[in-house]
Amino acid sequence: MKVIIRRPRREVEMSGSRRVRDLLQELQINPESVLVVRGSELLTPDEVVKDEETVEVVPAISGGAADEV
Amino acid sequence: MRCKTCPGKAVIETRRHNAAFCKDCYLVHVERQVVRTIDGDTMLTPDDRVLVAVSGGKDSLTLWEVLRRLGYRTTGFHIVLGISHYSPEARRTVEAYASIHRLPLIVTDVKEEYDFSIPELAEYTRRVPCSACGLSKRYLMNRTAREAGFTVLATGHNLDDGAATLLGNLLHWQTEQLGRMAPALEATHPKLVKTVKPLIRLTERETLAYAMLRGIAYHDDECPNAVGATSLFYKDILNQLELASPGAKQSFYFGFLKKARPAFSAAHSESLELRECEVCGQVTTTETCAFCRMMDLARRTAAARNS
């Protein structure tokens, strides 16, 4: 499977199917700080991503100045 | 994984609520959380004219979307910061959202109004960019809201923002700031406008999921100046705690508001004497406000370099 990770953008190839929670654990990504999407579909941790599929890890956290404008 | 409230397939799990939701139930859940926040702190009334601070990111556009759906009278306020490729795209995103939903929008370009972009202000005053940016935003938000007759200023701060700010203020024992931390701050001077944070019960991950599920076209680039920002480091630490102990951020932030903030607030209630800046007339605790001092330093530095 192909995993696209944003910020900084990189692509990781992994062989075999995996549950989302295992995929994040292998990549050492905290599930509290991201969402995993397949196309436009949000995936829960128990979802299985198949070998031929592509998923994207979208970071939820943004920083900077204390006031959001 | 199944939805907590219907037989549908879940699209998001929220461990701190020990729950998972399908798309429709999640959207309802988020909007109910915002209503609960607004009602609980008496943040807004139907009569309010609300200025919504919108950067174009997921949080501010989620806020505008929810307030719009709840029927509040909102106007967007966007500040053009002058940050390379980031600011033009952010402005386009906000203008597109306002246009699609036929919502009024006020845009202020810092460089056009005050001669310096945020990167230039940071350079000329030797501040870190996030400091110059935050100071400028606070100043412009209140000034614009008051001068344009808005009764409330709403910002898209979420639980991660609140918990990270609390952690930073505690680490440095910023006792005055700790006393002023609140999701709703009433105006304490005729020239100050009430400020509210209706998304404060939602984590950043939850607002991201809402924005994605609603199909909001938000600006998802990170500000180039935020790379390495302390706030990101604090958020990372807090999310490590959250992973080990779901609900940790909520307990940390709301526990502080309930059990500790009153003591900090009381300790500083008499020490803050508000006055009007001798240069611009905005509210400050010193003769000249921090924004005017920053601008003065920038002008002097620029003049010295050009001479």
PDB file of C-alpha atoms in Angstrom, chain A residues 6-7 21 30-35 37-38 40-47 58-69, chain B residues 1 9 11-13 15 53 55 58 60 79 130 134 137-138 141 157 204-205 208-209 212 220 222 226 231-232 235 239-240 243:
ATOM      1  CA  ARG A   6       1.589  15.552   4.723  1.00  0.00           C
ATOM      2  CA  ARG A   7       3.776  18.161   6.390  1.00  0.00           C
ATOM      3  CA  ARG A  21      -4.176   1.628  14.073  1.00  0.00           C
ATOM      4  CA  ASN A  30       0.132   9.602  17.189  1.00  0.00           C
ATOM      5  CA  PRO A  31      -3.498   8.830  16.192  1.00  0.00           C
ATOM      6  CA  GLU A  32      -4.682  11.721  18.363  1.00  0.00           C
ATOM      7  CA  SER A  33      -3.012  14.223  16.036  1.00  0.00           C
ATOM      8  CA  VAL A  34      -4.114  12.956  12.597  1.00  0.00           C
ATOM      9  CA  LEU A  35      -6.961  11.611  10.489  1.00  0.00           C
ATOM     10  CA  VAL A  37      -8.411   9.081   4.751  1.00  0.00           C
ATOM     11  CA  ARG A  38      -8.925   6.837   1.753  1.00  0.00           C
ATOM     12  CA  SER A  40     -12.718  11.198   0.697  1.00  0.00           C
ATOM     13  CA  GLU A  41     -13.568   8.518   3.268  1.00  0.00           C
ATOM     14  CA  LEU A  42     -12.438   8.929   6.889  1.00  0.00           C
ATOM     15  CA  LEU A  43     -11.142   5.694   8.387  1.00  0.00           C
ATOM     16  CA  THR A  44     -11.592   4.479  11.953  1.00  0.00           C
ATOM     17  CA  PRO A  45      -8.661   2.640  13.630  1.00  0.00           C
ATOM     18  CA  ASP A  46     -10.154  -0.821  12.993  1.00  0.00           C
ATOM     19  CA  GLU A  47     -10.489  -0.315   9.219  1.00  0.00           C
ATOM     20  CA  VAL A  58      -3.769  14.299   7.342  1.00  0.00           C
ATOM     21  CA  PRO A  59      -2.259  16.261  10.241  1.00  0.00           C
ATOM     22  CA  ALA A  60      -4.789  17.959  12.495  1.00  0.00           C
ATOM     23  CA  ILE A  61      -2.381  20.127  14.423  1.00  0.00           C
ATOM     24  CA  SER A  62      -1.481  23.646  13.432  1.00  0.00           C
ATOM     25  CA  GLY A  63       0.502  26.174  15.366  1.00  0.00           C
ATOM     26  CA  GLY A  64       1.864  29.677  15.376  1.00  0.00           C
ATOM     27  CA  ALA A  65       0.397  32.907  16.669  1.00  0.00           C
ATOM     28  CA  ALA A  66      -1.981  32.458  19.551  1.00  0.00           C
ATOM     29  CA  ASP A  67      -4.907  34.135  17.850  1.00  0.00           C
ATOM     30  CA  GLU A  68      -6.655  32.474  15.003  1.00  0.00           C
ATOM     31  CA  VAL A  69      -7.298  34.902  12.130  1.00  0.00           C
TER      32      VAL A  69
ATOM     33  CA  MET B   1     -16.753   0.108  14.106  1.00  0.00           C
ATOM     34  CA  LYS B   9     -20.891   2.576  10.034  1.00  0.00           C
ATOM     35  CA  VAL B  11     -16.242   7.279  10.248  1.00  0.00           C
ATOM     36  CA  ILE B  12     -14.577   8.711  13.338  1.00  0.00           C
ATOM     37  CA  GLU B  13     -13.736   7.496  16.815  1.00  0.00           C
ATOM     38  CA  ARG B  15     -11.805   8.045  22.522  1.00  0.00           C
ATOM     39  CA  ALA B  53     -12.044  35.898  12.756  1.00  0.00           C
ATOM     40  CA  SER B  55      -7.747  32.748   8.625  1.00  0.00           C
ATOM     41  CA  LYS B  58     -10.100  24.384   9.184  1.00  0.00           C
ATOM     42  CA  SER B  60     -11.998  29.303  11.621  1.00  0.00           C
ATOM     43  CA  ILE B  79      -6.201  39.775   7.980  1.00  0.00           C
ATOM     44  CA  CYS B 130       4.398  34.474  15.707  1.00  0.00           C
ATOM     45  CA  GLY B 134      -0.345  37.490  17.435  1.00  0.00           C
ATOM     46  CA  LYS B 137      -4.151  40.115  15.210  1.00  0.00           C
ATOM     47  CA  ARG B 138      -5.319  40.900  18.742  1.00  0.00           C
ATOM     48  CA  MET B 141      -9.545  42.165  15.735  1.00  0.00           C
ATOM     49  CA  HIS B 157      -9.671  28.439  19.148  1.00  0.00           C
ATOM     50  CA  GLU B 204      -8.273  20.082  16.591  1.00  0.00           C
ATOM     51  CA  ARG B 205      -8.712  16.581  15.169  1.00  0.00           C
ATOM     52  CA  LEU B 208     -10.637  18.776  11.031  1.00  0.00           C
ATOM     53  CA  ALA B 209     -13.060  15.850  10.733  1.00  0.00           C
ATOM     54  CA  MET B 212     -13.715  17.371   5.873  1.00  0.00           C
ATOM     55  CA  ASP B 220      -4.564  23.417   4.668  1.00  0.00           C
ATOM     56  CA  GLU B 222       0.803  25.326   7.567  1.00  0.00           C
ATOM     57  CA  ALA B 226       4.972  28.210  12.485  1.00  0.00           C
ATOM     58  CA  SER B 231       2.768  25.858  20.539  1.00  0.00           C
ATOM     59  CA  LEU B 232       3.283  22.850  18.236  1.00  0.00           C
ATOM     60  CA  LYS B 235       0.373  20.287  21.457  1.00  0.00           C
ATOM     61  CA  ASN B 239      -1.445  14.580  22.487  1.00  0.00           C
ATOM     62  CA  GLN B 240       1.015  12.053  23.912  1.00  0.00           C
ATOM     63  CA  LEU B 243      -3.059   8.900  23.778  1.00  0.00           C
TER      64      LEU B 243
END
